[in-house]
Amino acid sequence: MIEEYKHLLKKMNHNEAFTFYNEYNLRSRQPSVGISLALLLGWLGVHRFWLEDKKGGFTFLVFFWTLLPALFSIFDALCMFELCKQYNNKLAKKLFDDIKELSPYQEGKADS
């Protein structure tokens, strides 16, 4: 999956790219895990909490006693590749912005 973000890595120095790569690999979401969570515990909204969608997770949790969350979790399992891709894209952008903001090697930064 890191291949999709090579354009971001080209804008970083070696240390920044190393940090990005490590953090991305630790925090990215894999669709196979999401599909398993959606099918096994989806009626409780666990897969939504795993994707850091608290609003969706609580909605599933509030209505867990009905059959609707179970049906929607099956739909989410079918769409998990896209849901994980959206999460991973947001993660990559956030990591890139955070690393560039914290980097002591920013261009145009005056030495003090």
mmCIF file of N, CA and C in Angstrom:
data_model
loop_
_atom_site.group_PDB
_atom_site.id
_atom_site.type_symbol
_atom_site.label_atom_id
_atom_site.label_comp_id
_atom_site.label_asym_id
_atom_site.label_seq_id
_atom_site.Cartn_x
_atom_site.Cartn_y
_atom_site.Cartn_z
ATOM 1 N N MET A 1 0.810 -1.197 0.000
ATOM 2 C CA MET A 1 0.000 0.000 0.000
ATOM 3 C C MET A 1 0.858 1.269 0.000
ATOM 4 N N ILE A 2 2.053 1.171 0.477
ATOM 5 C CA ILE A 2 2.909 2.355 0.578
ATOM 6 C C ILE A 2 3.259 2.886 -0.807
ATOM 7 N N GLU A 3 3.119 2.068 -1.834
ATOM 8 C CA GLU A 3 3.419 2.494 -3.206
ATOM 9 C C GLU A 3 2.542 3.672 -3.629
ATOM 10 N N GLU A 4 1.325 3.739 -3.108
ATOM 11 C CA GLU A 4 0.404 4.819 -3.468
ATOM 12 C C GLU A 4 0.883 6.177 -2.976
ATOM 13 N N TYR A 5 1.790 6.180 -2.022
ATOM 14 C CA TYR A 5 2.210 7.429 -1.386
ATOM 15 C C TYR A 5 3.651 7.808 -1.712
ATOM 16 N N LYS A 6 4.190 7.246 -2.793
ATOM 17 C CA LYS A 6 5.560 7.586 -3.194
ATOM 18 C C LYS A 6 5.707 9.065 -3.524
ATOM 19 N N HIS A 7 4.631 9.682 -4.033
ATOM 20 C CA HIS A 7 4.698 11.108 -4.337
ATOM 21 C C HIS A 7 4.894 11.930 -3.062
ATOM 22 N N LEU A 8 4.395 11.463 -1.935
ATOM 23 C CA LEU A 8 4.625 12.151 -0.670
ATOM 24 C C LEU A 8 6.051 11.922 -0.172
ATOM 25 N N LEU A 9 6.543 10.701 -0.357
ATOM 26 C CA LEU A 9 7.885 10.372 0.114
ATOM 27 C C LEU A 9 8.954 11.154 -0.644
ATOM 28 N N LYS A 10 8.663 11.516 -1.905
ATOM 29 C CA LYS A 10 9.635 12.288 -2.690
ATOM 30 C C LYS A 10 9.810 13.698 -2.135
ATOM 31 N N LYS A 11 8.830 14.184 -1.394
ATOM 32 C CA LYS A 11 8.886 15.537 -0.836
ATOM 33 C C LYS A 11 9.537 15.567 0.540
ATOM 34 N N MET A 12 10.021 14.416 1.004
ATOM 35 C CA MET A 12 10.606 14.315 2.345
ATOM 36 C C MET A 12 12.073 13.938 2.263
ATOM 37 N N ASN A 13 12.808 14.330 3.301
ATOM 38 C CA ASN A 13 14.184 13.854 3.395
ATOM 39 C C ASN A 13 14.165 12.426 3.948
ATOM 40 N N HIS A 14 15.331 11.833 4.086
ATOM 41 C CA HIS A 14 15.429 10.423 4.476
ATOM 42 C C HIS A 14 14.796 10.165 5.846
ATOM 43 N N ASN A 15 15.088 11.004 6.832
ATOM 44 C CA ASN A 15 14.548 10.797 8.178
ATOM 45 C C ASN A 15 13.034 10.954 8.212
ATOM 46 N N GLU A 16 12.520 11.934 7.501
ATOM 47 C CA GLU A 16 11.078 12.137 7.453
ATOM 48 C C GLU A 16 10.387 10.955 6.766
ATOM 49 N N ALA A 17 10.973 10.465 5.678
ATOM 50 C CA ALA A 17 10.397 9.332 4.958
ATOM 51 C C ALA A 17 10.408 8.067 5.825
ATOM 52 N N PHE A 18 11.480 7.888 6.580
ATOM 53 C CA PHE A 18 11.580 6.742 7.488
ATOM 54 C C PHE A 18 10.491 6.808 8.550
ATOM 55 N N THR A 19 10.296 7.982 9.133
ATOM 56 C CA THR A 19 9.257 8.171 10.145
ATOM 57 C C THR A 19 7.871 7.930 9.537
ATOM 58 N N PHE A 20 7.631 8.488 8.353
ATOM 59 C CA PHE A 20 6.347 8.296 7.674
ATOM 60 C C PHE A 20 6.089 6.819 7.426
ATOM 61 N N TYR A 21 7.069 6.144 6.885
ATOM 62 C CA TYR A 21 6.915 4.729 6.546
ATOM 63 C C TYR A 21 6.573 3.899 7.782
ATOM 64 N N ASN A 22 7.308 4.131 8.874
ATOM 65 C CA ASN A 22 7.066 3.373 10.102
ATOM 66 C C ASN A 22 5.694 3.666 10.697
ATOM 67 N N GLU A 23 5.355 4.927 10.809
ATOM 68 C CA GLU A 23 4.058 5.296 11.386
ATOM 69 C C GLU A 23 2.904 4.802 10.512
ATOM 70 N N TYR A 24 3.050 4.918 9.207
ATOM 71 C CA TYR A 24 1.997 4.451 8.299
ATOM 72 C C TYR A 24 1.785 2.953 8.448
ATOM 73 N N ASN A 25 2.866 2.198 8.500
ATOM 74 C CA ASN A 25 2.742 0.747 8.633
ATOM 75 C C ASN A 25 2.140 0.337 9.968
ATOM 76 N N LEU A 26 2.410 1.099 11.013
ATOM 77 C CA LEU A 26 1.841 0.794 12.322
ATOM 78 C C LEU A 26 0.356 1.130 12.415
ATOM 79 N N ARG A 27 -0.063 2.214 11.769
ATOM 80 C CA ARG A 27 -1.403 2.743 11.977
ATOM 81 C C ARG A 27 -2.377 2.511 10.823
ATOM 82 N N SER A 28 -1.912 2.006 9.688
ATOM 83 C CA SER A 28 -2.814 1.798 8.548
ATOM 84 C C SER A 28 -3.735 0.612 8.830
ATOM 85 N N ARG A 29 -4.833 0.580 8.112
ATOM 86 C CA ARG A 29 -5.846 -0.466 8.292
ATOM 87 C C ARG A 29 -5.851 -1.401 7.099
ATOM 88 N N GLN A 30 -5.951 -2.706 7.394
ATOM 89 C CA GLN A 30 -5.983 -3.726 6.367
ATOM 90 C C GLN A 30 -7.425 -4.202 6.165
ATOM 91 N N PRO A 31 -7.889 -4.278 4.928
ATOM 92 C CA PRO A 31 -9.275 -4.687 4.671
ATOM 93 C C PRO A 31 -9.638 -6.065 5.228
ATOM 94 N N SER A 32 -8.715 -6.999 5.248
ATOM 95 C CA SER A 32 -9.036 -8.344 5.739
ATOM 96 C C SER A 32 -9.428 -8.323 7.215
ATOM 97 N N VAL A 33 -8.760 -7.499 8.004
ATOM 98 C CA VAL A 33 -9.112 -7.370 9.417
ATOM 99 C C VAL A 33 -10.477 -6.704 9.550
ATOM 100 N N GLY A 34 -10.712 -5.673 8.744
ATOM 101 C CA GLY A 34 -11.987 -4.972 8.781
ATOM 102 C C GLY A 34 -13.159 -5.854 8.381
ATOM 103 N N ILE A 35 -12.958 -6.692 7.391
ATOM 104 C CA ILE A 35 -14.015 -7.618 6.963
ATOM 105 C C ILE A 35 -14.328 -8.598 8.091
ATOM 106 N N SER A 36 -13.297 -9.108 8.738
ATOM 107 C CA SER A 36 -13.504 -10.033 9.856
ATOM 108 C C SER A 36 -14.266 -9.354 10.995
ATOM 109 N N LEU A 37 -13.862 -8.139 11.342
ATOM 110 C CA LEU A 37 -14.558 -7.421 12.408
ATOM 111 C C LEU A 37 -16.010 -7.127 12.034
ATOM 112 N N ALA A 38 -16.234 -6.740 10.791
ATOM 113 C CA ALA A 38 -17.597 -6.411 10.355
ATOM 114 C C ALA A 38 -18.505 -7.644 10.391
ATOM 115 N N LEU A 39 -17.980 -8.791 9.989
ATOM 116 C CA LEU A 39 -18.811 -9.991 9.962
ATOM 117 C C LEU A 39 -19.010 -10.611 11.341
ATOM 118 N N LEU A 40 -17.996 -10.519 12.198
ATOM 119 C CA LEU A 40 -18.096 -11.146 13.516
ATOM 120 C C LEU A 40 -18.712 -10.234 14.579
ATOM 121 N N LEU A 41 -18.302 -8.988 14.619
ATOM 122 C CA LEU A 41 -18.754 -8.062 15.659
ATOM 123 C C LEU A 41 -19.371 -6.796 15.089
ATOM 124 N N GLY A 42 -19.750 -6.845 13.838
ATOM 125 C CA GLY A 42 -20.297 -5.667 13.180
ATOM 126 C C GLY A 42 -21.597 -5.181 13.774
ATOM 127 N N TRP A 43 -22.392 -6.067 14.323
ATOM 128 C CA TRP A 43 -23.662 -5.673 14.909
ATOM 129 C C TRP A 43 -23.460 -4.782 16.124
ATOM 130 N N LEU A 44 -22.245 -4.766 16.693
ATOM 131 C CA LEU A 44 -21.901 -3.852 17.790
ATOM 132 C C LEU A 44 -21.173 -2.607 17.298
ATOM 133 N N GLY A 45 -20.813 -2.568 16.030
ATOM 134 C CA GLY A 45 -20.128 -1.412 15.467
ATOM 135 C C GLY A 45 -18.625 -1.409 15.677
ATOM 136 N N VAL A 46 -18.060 -2.550 16.049
ATOM 137 C CA VAL A 46 -16.622 -2.633 16.332
ATOM 138 C C VAL A 46 -15.796 -2.212 15.126
ATOM 139 N N HIS A 47 -16.219 -2.608 13.946
ATOM 140 C CA HIS A 47 -15.454 -2.258 12.741
ATOM 141 C C HIS A 47 -15.454 -0.741 12.502
ATOM 142 N N ARG A 48 -16.517 -0.061 12.878
ATOM 143 C CA ARG A 48 -16.571 1.402 12.725
ATOM 144 C C ARG A 48 -15.651 2.085 13.738
ATOM 145 N N PHE A 49 -15.631 1.586 14.978
ATOM 146 C CA PHE A 49 -14.698 2.129 15.963
ATOM 147 C C PHE A 49 -13.257 1.880 15.524
ATOM 148 N N TRP A 50 -12.990 0.721 14.936
ATOM 149 C CA TRP A 50 -11.659 0.368 14.440
ATOM 150 C C TRP A 50 -11.203 1.338 13.348
ATOM 151 N N LEU A 51 -12.172 1.815 12.552
ATOM 152 C CA LEU A 51 -11.872 2.798 11.501
ATOM 153 C C LEU A 51 -11.929 4.240 12.037
ATOM 154 N N GLU A 52 -12.017 4.364 13.349
ATOM 155 C CA GLU A 52 -12.081 5.655 14.045
ATOM 156 C C GLU A 52 -13.285 6.492 13.611
ATOM 157 N N ASP A 53 -14.381 5.818 13.316
ATOM 158 C CA ASP A 53 -15.650 6.468 13.008
ATOM 159 C C ASP A 53 -16.541 6.318 14.242
ATOM 160 N N LYS A 54 -16.315 7.203 15.224
ATOM 161 C CA LYS A 54 -17.029 7.089 16.493
ATOM 162 C C LYS A 54 -18.530 7.288 16.325
ATOM 163 N N LYS A 55 -18.908 8.219 15.485
ATOM 164 C CA LYS A 55 -20.329 8.487 15.266
ATOM 165 C C LYS A 55 -21.036 7.254 14.705
ATOM 166 N N GLY A 56 -20.448 6.640 13.696
ATOM 167 C CA GLY A 56 -21.015 5.428 13.116
ATOM 168 C C GLY A 56 -21.002 4.265 14.094
ATOM 169 N N GLY A 57 -19.926 4.149 14.867
ATOM 170 C CA GLY A 57 -19.825 3.078 15.854
ATOM 171 C C GLY A 57 -20.902 3.187 16.925
ATOM 172 N N PHE A 58 -21.117 4.408 17.423
ATOM 173 C CA PHE A 58 -22.155 4.594 18.437
ATOM 174 C C PHE A 58 -23.547 4.354 17.864
ATOM 175 N N THR A 59 -23.752 4.703 16.597
ATOM 176 C CA THR A 59 -25.046 4.443 15.958
ATOM 177 C C THR A 59 -25.310 2.938 15.904
ATOM 178 N N PHE A 60 -24.307 2.170 15.518
ATOM 179 C CA PHE A 60 -24.452 0.715 15.500
ATOM 180 C C PHE A 60 -24.708 0.202 16.914
ATOM 181 N N LEU A 61 -23.988 0.753 17.891
ATOM 182 C CA LEU A 61 -24.087 0.292 19.272
ATOM 183 C C LEU A 61 -25.454 0.588 19.874
ATOM 184 N N VAL A 62 -26.018 1.744 19.559
ATOM 185 C CA VAL A 62 -27.325 2.113 20.106
ATOM 186 C C VAL A 62 -28.424 1.191 19.577
ATOM 187 N N PHE A 63 -28.330 0.818 18.309
ATOM 188 C CA PHE A 63 -29.370 -0.003 17.695
ATOM 189 C C PHE A 63 -28.986 -1.478 17.567
ATOM 190 N N PHE A 64 -28.017 -1.947 18.376
ATOM 191 C CA PHE A 64 -27.546 -3.322 18.228
ATOM 192 C C PHE A 64 -28.648 -4.359 18.465
ATOM 193 N N TRP A 65 -29.639 -4.035 19.233
ATOM 194 C CA TRP A 65 -30.716 -4.970 19.559
ATOM 195 C C TRP A 65 -31.676 -5.196 18.383
ATOM 196 N N THR A 66 -31.579 -4.350 17.353
ATOM 197 C CA THR A 66 -32.386 -4.566 16.152
ATOM 198 C C THR A 66 -31.550 -5.331 15.137
ATOM 199 N N LEU A 67 -32.131 -5.705 14.040
ATOM 200 C CA LEU A 67 -31.379 -6.410 12.997
ATOM 201 C C LEU A 67 -30.672 -5.469 12.032
ATOM 202 N N LEU A 68 -30.974 -4.176 12.106
ATOM 203 C CA LEU A 68 -30.390 -3.226 11.151
ATOM 204 C C LEU A 68 -28.858 -3.166 11.196
ATOM 205 N N PRO A 69 -28.223 -3.058 12.376
ATOM 206 C CA PRO A 69 -26.754 -3.027 12.367
ATOM 207 C C PRO A 69 -26.127 -4.287 11.780
ATOM 208 N N ALA A 70 -26.755 -5.430 11.990
ATOM 209 C CA ALA A 70 -26.220 -6.671 11.414
ATOM 210 C C ALA A 70 -26.270 -6.625 9.893
ATOM 211 N N LEU A 71 -27.363 -6.106 9.355
ATOM 212 C CA LEU A 71 -27.478 -5.990 7.897
ATOM 213 C C LEU A 71 -26.497 -4.961 7.342
ATOM 214 N N PHE A 72 -26.386 -3.827 8.031
ATOM 215 C CA PHE A 72 -25.456 -2.793 7.569
ATOM 216 C C PHE A 72 -24.003 -3.239 7.697
ATOM 217 N N SER A 73 -23.707 -4.072 8.688
ATOM 218 C CA SER A 73 -22.328 -4.548 8.837
ATOM 219 C C SER A 73 -21.939 -5.476 7.678
ATOM 220 N N ILE A 74 -22.911 -6.220 7.148
ATOM 221 C CA ILE A 74 -22.634 -7.055 5.967
ATOM 222 C C ILE A 74 -22.320 -6.157 4.770
ATOM 223 N N PHE A 75 -23.089 -5.092 4.631
ATOM 224 C CA PHE A 75 -22.815 -4.124 3.564
ATOM 225 C C PHE A 75 -21.435 -3.476 3.759
ATOM 226 N N ASP A 76 -21.114 -3.123 5.015
ATOM 227 C CA ASP A 76 -19.799 -2.542 5.296
ATOM 228 C C ASP A 76 -18.675 -3.526 4.979
ATOM 229 N N ALA A 77 -18.904 -4.808 5.242
ATOM 230 C CA ALA A 77 -17.890 -5.823 4.920
ATOM 231 C C ALA A 77 -17.626 -5.857 3.420
ATOM 232 N N LEU A 78 -18.690 -5.697 2.639
ATOM 233 C CA LEU A 78 -18.529 -5.678 1.184
ATOM 234 C C LEU A 78 -17.795 -4.424 0.708
ATOM 235 N N CYS A 79 -17.928 -3.339 1.441
ATOM 236 C CA CYS A 79 -17.307 -2.056 1.074
ATOM 237 C C CYS A 79 -16.009 -1.790 1.840
ATOM 238 N N MET A 80 -15.485 -2.782 2.545
ATOM 239 C CA MET A 80 -14.351 -2.552 3.439
ATOM 240 C C MET A 80 -13.091 -2.109 2.707
ATOM 241 N N PHE A 81 -12.874 -2.550 1.485
ATOM 242 C CA PHE A 81 -11.681 -2.114 0.756
ATOM 243 C C PHE A 81 -11.711 -0.594 0.573
ATOM 244 N N GLU A 82 -12.864 -0.065 0.215
ATOM 245 C CA GLU A 82 -12.994 1.385 0.019
ATOM 246 C C GLU A 82 -12.919 2.133 1.356
ATOM 247 N N LEU A 83 -13.531 1.589 2.401
ATOM 248 C CA LEU A 83 -13.491 2.232 3.716
ATOM 249 C C LEU A 83 -12.057 2.305 4.252
ATOM 250 N N CYS A 84 -11.302 1.214 4.076
ATOM 251 C CA CYS A 84 -9.902 1.203 4.521
ATOM 252 C C CYS A 84 -9.055 2.151 3.678
ATOM 253 N N LYS A 85 -9.338 2.209 2.391
ATOM 254 C CA LYS A 85 -8.591 3.120 1.516
ATOM 255 C C LYS A 85 -8.820 4.568 1.933
ATOM 256 N N GLN A 86 -10.069 4.925 2.244
ATOM 257 C CA GLN A 86 -10.366 6.284 2.705
ATOM 258 C C GLN A 86 -9.638 6.581 4.009
ATOM 259 N N TYR A 87 -9.670 5.633 4.947
ATOM 260 C CA TYR A 87 -8.988 5.827 6.222
ATOM 261 C C TYR A 87 -7.480 5.993 6.008
ATOM 262 N N ASN A 88 -6.902 5.129 5.186
ATOM 263 C CA ASN A 88 -5.456 5.175 4.952
ATOM 264 C C ASN A 88 -5.041 6.455 4.231
ATOM 265 N N ASN A 89 -5.876 6.962 3.321
ATOM 266 C CA ASN A 89 -5.563 8.232 2.659
ATOM 267 C C ASN A 89 -5.562 9.390 3.655
ATOM 268 N N LYS A 90 -6.556 9.412 4.549
ATOM 269 C CA LYS A 90 -6.591 10.457 5.582
ATOM 270 C C LYS A 90 -5.382 10.345 6.501
ATOM 271 N N LEU A 91 -5.031 9.112 6.847
ATOM 272 C CA LEU A 91 -3.874 8.880 7.708
ATOM 273 C C LEU A 91 -2.595 9.371 7.041
ATOM 274 N N ALA A 92 -2.406 9.043 5.765
ATOM 275 C CA ALA A 92 -1.189 9.455 5.052
ATOM 276 C C ALA A 92 -1.088 10.976 4.987
ATOM 277 N N LYS A 93 -2.182 11.647 4.700
ATOM 278 C CA LYS A 93 -2.163 13.107 4.639
ATOM 279 C C LYS A 93 -1.861 13.698 6.005
ATOM 280 N N LYS A 94 -2.469 13.147 7.056
ATOM 281 C CA LYS A 94 -2.223 13.657 8.404
ATOM 282 C C LYS A 94 -0.773 13.428 8.817
ATOM 283 N N LEU A 95 -0.248 12.246 8.540
ATOM 284 C CA LEU A 95 1.151 11.962 8.866
ATOM 285 C C LEU A 95 2.094 12.889 8.114
ATOM 286 N N PHE A 96 1.824 13.086 6.820
ATOM 287 C CA PHE A 96 2.670 13.965 6.028
ATOM 288 C C PHE A 96 2.655 15.382 6.600
ATOM 289 N N ASP A 97 1.467 15.901 6.894
ATOM 290 C CA ASP A 97 1.357 17.258 7.442
ATOM 291 C C ASP A 97 2.036 17.373 8.805
ATOM 292 N N ASP A 98 1.834 16.370 9.664
ATOM 293 C CA ASP A 98 2.444 16.404 10.996
ATOM 294 C C ASP A 98 3.961 16.328 10.924
ATOM 295 N N ILE A 99 4.478 15.460 10.062
ATOM 296 C CA ILE A 99 5.932 15.316 9.940
ATOM 297 C C ILE A 99 6.548 16.594 9.383
ATOM 298 N N LYS A 100 5.915 17.172 8.367
ATOM 299 C CA LYS A 100 6.452 18.410 7.792
ATOM 300 C C LYS A 100 6.382 19.561 8.791
ATOM 301 N N GLU A 101 5.345 19.592 9.610
ATOM 302 C CA GLU A 101 5.196 20.656 10.599
ATOM 303 C C GLU A 101 6.247 20.549 11.703
ATOM 304 N N LEU A 102 6.589 19.325 12.079
ATOM 305 C CA LEU A 102 7.529 19.110 13.173
ATOM 306 C C LEU A 102 8.982 19.015 12.724
ATOM 307 N N SER A 103 9.207 18.942 11.427
ATOM 308 C CA SER A 103 10.555 18.757 10.907
ATOM 309 C C SER A 103 11.423 19.988 11.162
ATOM 310 N N PRO A 104 12.632 19.771 11.691
ATOM 311 C CA PRO A 104 13.543 20.906 11.877
ATOM 312 C C PRO A 104 14.203 21.332 10.567
ATOM 313 N N TYR A 105 13.972 20.614 9.489
ATOM 314 C CA TYR A 105 14.616 20.898 8.212
ATOM 315 C C TYR A 105 13.682 21.538 7.211
ATOM 316 N N GLN A 106 12.682 22.243 7.688
ATOM 317 C CA GLN A 106 11.720 22.882 6.777
ATOM 318 C C GLN A 106 12.418 23.943 5.940
ATOM 319 N N GLU A 107 11.994 24.010 4.678
ATOM 320 C CA GLU A 107 12.552 25.032 3.789
ATOM 321 C C GLU A 107 12.020 26.400 4.200
ATOM 322 N N GLY A 108 12.867 27.387 4.141
ATOM 323 C CA GLY A 108 12.459 28.758 4.448
ATOM 324 C C GLY A 108 12.420 29.044 5.930
ATOM 325 N N LYS A 109 12.827 28.076 6.757
ATOM 326 C CA LYS A 109 12.826 28.281 8.194
ATOM 327 C C LYS A 109 14.155 28.917 8.579
ATOM 328 N N ALA A 110 14.065 30.028 9.247
ATOM 329 C CA ALA A 110 15.285 30.765 9.625
ATOM 330 C C ALA A 110 15.982 30.053 10.775
ATOM 331 N N ASP A 111 17.317 29.970 10.691
ATOM 332 C CA ASP A 111 18.096 29.362 11.778
ATOM 333 C C ASP A 111 18.177 30.341 12.927
ATOM 334 N N SER A 112 17.924 29.846 14.101
ATOM 335 C CA SER A 112 17.980 30.703 15.296
ATOM 336 C C SER A 112 19.116 30.312 16.189
#
